[in-house]
Coordinates of C-alpha atoms (C1' of nucleotides) in Angstrom, one line a residue:
Chain A
X28 CA 0.0 0.0 0.0
X29 CA 2.2 2.8 -1.3
X30 CA 2.1 5.4 -4.0
X31 CA 4.5 4.5 -6.8
X32 CA 7.6 6.5 -7.6
X33 CA 6.0 7.5 -10.8
X34 CA 3.4 9.5 -8.8
X35 CA 6.3 11.2 -7.0
X36 CA 8.0 12.1 -10.2
X37 CA 4.8 13.3 -11.8
X38 CA 4.0 15.6 -8.9
X39 CA 7.5 17.1 -8.8
X40 CA 7.5 17.5 -12.6
X41 CA 4.2 19.4 -12.6
X42 CA 5.3 21.6 -9.7
X43 CA 8.6 22.3 -11.5
X44 CA 6.8 23.3 -14.7
X45 CA 4.4 25.5 -12.8
X46 CA 7.3 27.1 -11.0
X47 CA 9.1 28.0 -14.3
X48 CA 5.9 28.8 -16.2
X49 CA 7.9 29.1 -19.4
X50 CA 6.2 30.1 -22.6
X51 CA 8.2 27.7 -24.8
X52 CA 8.0 24.0 -24.0
X53 CA 10.5 22.2 -21.7
X54 CA 12.2 19.1 -23.1
X55 CA 12.1 15.7 -21.4
X56 CA 15.8 15.8 -21.0
X57 CA 15.8 18.9 -18.9
X58 CA 12.9 17.8 -16.8
X59 CA 14.6 14.5 -16.2
X60 CA 17.9 16.1 -15.0
X61 CA 16.2 18.1 -12.3
X62 CA 15.0 14.8 -10.7
X63 CA 17.9 12.4 -11.8
X64 CA 15.5 10.1 -13.6
X65 CA 16.1 8.5 -17.0
X66 CA 14.4 10.7 -19.7
X67 CA 12.8 7.7 -21.3
X68 CA 11.1 6.7 -18.2
X69 CA 9.9 10.2 -17.4
X70 CA 8.5 10.4 -20.9
X71 CA 6.2 7.5 -20.1
X72 CA 4.9 9.4 -17.1
X73 CA 4.4 12.5 -19.1
X74 CA 2.5 10.5 -21.7
X75 CA 0.0 9.5 -19.0
X76 CA -0.3 13.1 -17.9
X77 CA -0.9 14.1 -21.5
X78 CA -3.7 11.5 -21.9
X79 CA -5.4 13.1 -19.0
X80 CA -5.0 16.6 -20.4
X81 CA -2.7 17.8 -17.7
X82 CA 0.2 18.6 -20.0
X83 CA 0.4 19.0 -23.7
X84 CA 3.2 17.5 -25.8
X85 CA 4.7 19.4 -28.7
X86 CA 6.6 17.3 -31.3
X87 CA 9.5 18.3 -33.5
X88 CA 12.4 20.6 -33.0
X89 CA 12.2 22.7 -29.9
X90 CA 9.4 20.5 -28.8
X91 CA 8.7 19.4 -25.3
X92 CA 5.9 19.7 -22.8
X93 CA 3.8 22.6 -21.5
X94 CA 1.1 22.7 -18.9
X95 CA -2.4 23.2 -20.2
X96 CA -4.2 26.4 -19.9
X97 CA -6.2 25.5 -16.8
X98 CA -3.2 24.4 -14.8
X99 CA -4.0 26.7 -11.9
X100 CA -7.0 24.6 -11.2
X101 CA -4.9 21.4 -10.9
X102 CA -5.2 19.5 -7.7
X103 CA -3.0 16.8 -6.3
X104 CA -5.8 14.3 -6.9
X105 CA -5.8 15.1 -10.6
X106 CA -2.2 14.1 -11.0
X107 CA -2.3 11.1 -8.7
X108 CA -5.3 9.7 -10.5
X109 CA -3.7 10.3 -13.8
X110 CA -0.8 8.0 -12.8
X111 CA -2.4 5.6 -10.4
X112 CA -5.7 5.2 -12.1
X113 CA -9.1 5.9 -10.7
X114 CA -9.7 2.4 -9.3
X115 CA -10.7 2.1 -5.7
X116 CA -8.1 1.5 -3.1
X117 CA -10.2 -1.4 -1.7
X118 CA -10.9 -4.2 -4.0
X119 CA -14.3 -5.6 -4.4
X120 CA -15.5 -7.4 -1.3
X121 CA -15.5 -11.2 -1.3
X122 CA -19.2 -11.4 -0.7
X123 CA -20.8 -9.5 -3.6
X124 CA -24.3 -10.3 -2.7
X125 CA -25.0 -7.6 -0.2
X126 CA -23.8 -4.5 1.6
X127 CA -20.4 -5.3 3.2
X128 CA -19.9 -3.2 6.3
X129 CA -16.1 -3.5 5.8
X130 CA -16.3 -2.2 2.3
X131 CA -18.4 0.7 3.4
X132 CA -16.0 1.8 6.0
X133 CA -13.1 1.5 3.6
X134 CA -14.8 3.6 0.9
X135 CA -15.6 6.3 3.4
X136 CA -12.0 6.5 4.5
X137 CA -10.9 6.6 0.9
X138 CA -13.3 9.5 0.3
X139 CA -11.7 11.4 3.1
X140 CA -8.3 10.9 1.5
X141 CA -9.4 12.0 -1.9
X142 CA -11.2 15.0 -0.5
X143 CA -8.0 16.2 1.1
X144 CA -6.0 15.7 -2.0
X145 CA -8.7 17.4 -4.1
X146 CA -8.6 20.5 -1.9
X147 CA -4.8 21.1 -2.3
X148 CA -3.9 22.8 -5.6
X149 CA -0.5 22.6 -7.2
X150 CA -0.5 26.4 -7.6
X151 CA -0.2 26.7 -3.8
X152 CA 3.3 25.4 -3.9
X153 CA 4.6 27.8 -6.4
X154 CA 6.9 30.3 -4.8
X155 CA 6.7 33.8 -6.2
Chain B
X30 CA -1.9 2.0 -4.7
X31 CA -4.2 -0.7 -3.4
X32 CA -4.7 -2.5 -0.2
X33 CA -3.6 -6.2 -0.6
X34 CA -6.0 -9.1 -0.5
X35 CA -4.4 -10.2 2.7
X36 CA -5.8 -7.1 4.4
X37 CA -9.2 -7.9 3.1
X38 CA -9.0 -11.5 4.4
X39 CA -7.7 -10.2 7.8
X40 CA -10.6 -7.8 8.2
X41 CA -13.2 -10.4 7.3
X42 CA -11.5 -12.9 9.6
X43 CA -11.5 -10.6 12.6
X44 CA -15.1 -9.6 12.0
X45 CA -16.1 -13.2 11.7
X46 CA -14.4 -14.1 15.0
X47 CA -16.0 -11.2 16.7
X48 CA -19.4 -12.2 15.4
X49 CA -19.1 -15.7 16.7
X50 CA -17.3 -14.8 19.9
X51 CA -16.8 -18.4 20.8
X52 CA -15.1 -19.4 24.0
X53 CA -13.1 -22.2 22.4
X54 CA -10.7 -21.3 19.6
X55 CA -11.5 -21.5 15.9
X56 CA -9.3 -23.6 13.7
X57 CA -7.6 -22.2 10.6
X58 CA -9.5 -24.6 8.4
X59 CA -12.9 -23.4 9.5
X60 CA -11.9 -19.8 9.1
X61 CA -10.5 -20.5 5.7
X62 CA -13.7 -22.1 4.5
X63 CA -15.8 -19.1 5.3
X64 CA -13.8 -17.1 2.8
X65 CA -12.7 -19.7 0.3
X66 CA -9.0 -19.2 1.0
X67 CA -6.3 -21.8 1.3
X68 CA -5.8 -22.6 5.0
X69 CA -2.0 -22.3 4.7
X70 CA -2.2 -18.8 3.3
X71 CA -4.7 -17.7 5.9
X72 CA -2.4 -19.0 8.6
X73 CA 0.3 -16.6 7.4
X74 CA -2.1 -13.7 7.8
X75 CA -3.1 -14.9 11.2
X76 CA 0.6 -15.1 12.2
X77 CA 0.9 -11.4 11.4
X78 CA -2.1 -10.6 13.5
X79 CA -0.8 -12.7 16.3
X80 CA 2.5 -10.8 16.3
X81 CA 0.6 -7.6 16.7
X82 CA -1.4 -9.1 19.6
X83 CA -4.7 -8.9 17.8
X84 CA -5.3 -12.6 18.0
X85 CA -3.8 -15.4 20.1
X86 CA -2.8 -18.8 18.8
X87 CA -3.4 -21.9 20.7
X88 CA -1.4 -25.0 19.7
X89 CA -2.3 -28.6 19.9
X90 CA -5.5 -30.5 19.5
X91 CA -8.6 -28.3 19.5
X92 CA -6.3 -25.5 19.0
X93 CA -6.9 -22.4 16.8
X94 CA -7.2 -18.7 17.2
X95 CA -9.1 -16.5 19.6
X96 CA -9.4 -12.7 19.8
X97 CA -7.5 -11.1 22.6
X98 CA -9.2 -9.7 25.6
X99 CA -9.3 -6.2 24.4
X100 CA -10.8 -6.9 21.0
X101 CA -13.7 -4.5 21.5
X102 CA -11.2 -1.7 21.2
X103 CA -9.9 -2.9 17.9
X104 CA -10.1 -0.4 15.1
X105 CA -9.8 -0.9 11.3
X106 CA -6.4 0.8 11.4
X107 CA -5.0 -1.7 13.9
X108 CA -5.7 -4.6 11.6
X109 CA -4.6 -2.8 8.4
X110 CA -1.3 -1.8 9.9
X111 CA -0.7 -5.3 11.2
X112 CA -0.8 -6.6 7.6
X113 CA 0.4 -3.7 5.6
X114 CA 3.0 -2.4 8.0
X115 CA 3.2 1.0 9.4
X116 CA 5.3 2.6 6.7
X117 CA 4.1 5.8 5.2
X118 CA 2.1 5.8 2.1
X119 CA 4.4 8.3 0.5
X120 CA 8.0 7.4 0.1
X121 CA 10.7 9.8 1.1
X122 CA 10.9 12.8 -1.1
X123 CA 13.7 13.0 -3.6
X124 CA 15.1 16.1 -2.1
X125 CA 15.8 15.2 1.5
X126 CA 17.5 18.4 2.4
X127 CA 14.6 20.6 3.2
X128 CA 10.8 20.7 3.6
X129 CA 9.2 19.4 0.6
X130 CA 5.8 21.0 0.1
X131 CA 4.5 17.9 -1.8
X132 CA 5.5 15.6 1.0
X133 CA 3.7 17.7 3.5
X134 CA 0.5 17.7 1.7
X135 CA 0.7 13.9 1.2
X136 CA 1.4 13.3 4.8
X137 CA -1.6 15.4 5.8
X138 CA -3.8 13.5 3.5
X139 CA -2.5 10.2 4.9
X140 CA -3.3 11.4 8.4
X141 CA -6.9 12.0 7.4
X142 CA -7.2 8.5 6.0
X143 CA -5.7 7.0 9.2
X144 CA -7.9 9.1 11.4
X145 CA -11.0 7.8 9.7
X146 CA -9.8 4.2 10.0
X147 CA -8.9 4.7 13.6
X148 CA -12.3 5.9 14.5
X149 CA -14.1 2.9 13.1
X150 CA -14.1 -0.1 15.4
X151 CA -14.6 -3.7 14.5
X152 CA -17.2 -4.1 17.1
X153 CA -19.6 -1.7 15.3
X154 CA -20.0 -4.3 12.5
X155 CA -21.1 -7.1 14.8
X156 CA -24.8 -7.8 14.4
X157 CA -26.5 -8.8 17.6
Chain C
dG11 C1' 13.8 35.0 -54.5
dT12 C1' 11.1 31.1 -53.6
dC13 C1' 9.6 26.5 -53.5
dG14 C1' 10.4 21.7 -52.5
dG15 C1' 13.0 18.2 -50.5
dC16 C1' 16.2 16.6 -47.0
dC17 C1' 18.2 16.6 -42.5
dT18 C1' 18.1 17.0 -37.6
dA19 C1' 16.1 17.3 -33.2
dC20 C1' 12.6 15.8 -30.7
dT21 C1' 8.4 13.1 -29.1
dC22 C1' 5.4 8.9 -29.3
dG23 C1' 4.4 4.3 -28.4
dG24 C1' 5.4 -0.5 -28.5
dA25 C1' 8.4 -4.4 -27.1
dT26 C1' 11.3 -5.9 -23.8
dA27 C1' 14.1 -6.8 -19.5
dT28 C1' 14.5 -6.6 -14.6
dC29 C1' 13.0 -6.6 -10.0
dA30 C1' 10.1 -6.5 -5.9
dG31 C1' 6.2 -7.7 -3.5
dC32 C1' 1.9 -10.3 -3.2
dT33 C1' -0.2 -14.7 -3.4
dG34 C1' -0.2 -19.3 -2.5
dT35 C1' 1.9 -24.1 -1.5
dC36 C1' 4.6 -27.6 0.8
dC37 C1' 6.8 -29.6 4.5
dG38 C1' 9.3 -30.3 8.8
dA39 C1' 9.1 -29.1 13.7
dG40 C1' 6.9 -28.3 17.8
dT41 C1' 2.8 -28.5 21.0
dT42 C1' -1.2 -30.4 23.2
dG43 C1' -5.0 -33.6 24.2
dC44 C1' -6.5 -38.3 24.0
dC45 C1' -6.1 -43.2 23.9
dC46 C1' -4.0 -47.4 24.8
dT47 C1' -1.1 -50.5 26.9
dG48 C1' 1.6 -52.4 30.7
dG49 C1' 2.2 -52.9 35.4
Chain D
dC24 C1' -7.1 -48.8 38.5
dC25 C1' -3.4 -45.8 37.1
dA26 C1' 0.8 -44.0 34.9
dG27 C1' 3.5 -43.3 31.0
dG28 C1' 4.4 -43.6 26.2
dG29 C1' 2.6 -43.1 21.7
dC30 C1' -0.6 -41.2 18.3
dA31 C1' -3.3 -37.8 16.1
dA32 C1' -4.8 -33.0 15.4
dC33 C1' -3.3 -28.8 15.1
dT34 C1' -0.3 -24.5 14.7
dC35 C1' 4.3 -22.4 13.7
dG36 C1' 7.6 -20.9 10.6
dG37 C1' 10.8 -21.3 6.9
dA38 C1' 11.6 -22.3 2.0
dC39 C1' 10.0 -22.0 -2.3
dA40 C1' 7.3 -21.2 -6.8
dG41 C1' 4.2 -18.3 -9.8
dC42 C1' 2.3 -14.1 -11.0
dT43 C1' 1.4 -9.3 -11.3
dG44 C1' 2.7 -4.7 -11.5
dA45 C1' 6.3 -1.1 -11.0
dT46 C1' 10.6 0.3 -12.8
dA47 C1' 13.6 1.1 -16.5
dT48 C1' 15.7 0.7 -21.3
dC49 C1' 15.9 0.4 -26.3
dC50 C1' 14.4 1.4 -30.7
dG51 C1' 11.6 2.3 -34.8
dA52 C1' 8.1 5.5 -36.4
dG53 C1' 6.2 9.9 -36.7
dT54 C1' 6.5 15.1 -36.6
dA55 C1' 8.0 19.8 -37.0
dG56 C1' 11.3 23.3 -37.9
dG57 C1' 15.4 24.7 -40.4
dC58 C1' 18.7 24.4 -44.1
dC59 C1' 20.1 24.0 -48.8
dG60 C1' 19.9 23.5 -53.5
dA61 C1' 17.3 23.9 -57.9
dC62 C1' 14.6 26.6 -60.7

DNA sequence: GTCGGCCTACTCGGATATCAGCTGTCCGAGTTGCCCTGG
DNA sequence: CCAGGGCAACTCGGACAGCTGATATCCGAGTAGGCCGAC
């Protein structure tokens, strides 16, 4: 029960991009260097973020990644779910037939977690 | 980012034992049948619970497991941590040197999750 | 001068390798209660 | 009748196998911008 390293990389990458807020895209190589990750691996993470519309990829020379227009609305939960998926923390209960009290408690706790992550925006971490 | 099946089994097992509240111990075989798990695997889970003092094992003929005396105080968190361990959900941040804003947010969210799991007791699910 | 083709830098996405942890099994060792046998 | 040894049921814990998902790499394909040559 841990968040993957990929989630960690994704969060740091998005914060970094928000911090810089460049007009021209940032290449994978540069992003990878700030976190000491292999560029190819980071590109996989960025692909996931792109599929969720969190970043936009620009091909060709001087290409790279930029945040999308609405990046100031981005919450932690948006990024985490883009990487981890939106599946529930707690797998389906063994007894499908009826309400499982255990499952109900677990889902309530998960909702508390997500609520907290939804309330925190990336923009709050950007130092001006 | 999911809870393991073992956690699911552990929760159901403890609830089942609380429900029955037998004076004589319950064997692994019987517990395994109620959840359609292999007895050997369930015994591994019960060993973990025993190490945390949640259940007590009794060797020999008519042996098995019983809940400990203070089982009415047991929370969901107790059982989950016995199986999953007490490590933080969020691994250490890449930059150790200083406060990482990302890490702080994640730890706060984790605390919300644990708080919710700590407030819910197993005894609340026992139907009388 | 301008248009078209080529070259380069870069991303995209699939295939693959590696590794860790979860899931599950097997087996030998230890423990306890019961039975059976010998005195 | 009674004591002691043996047997059976059960748990304990380590060793091990299989599988899934996370981590990480490599490479071919596609794309965009710039350069260069032909007209």
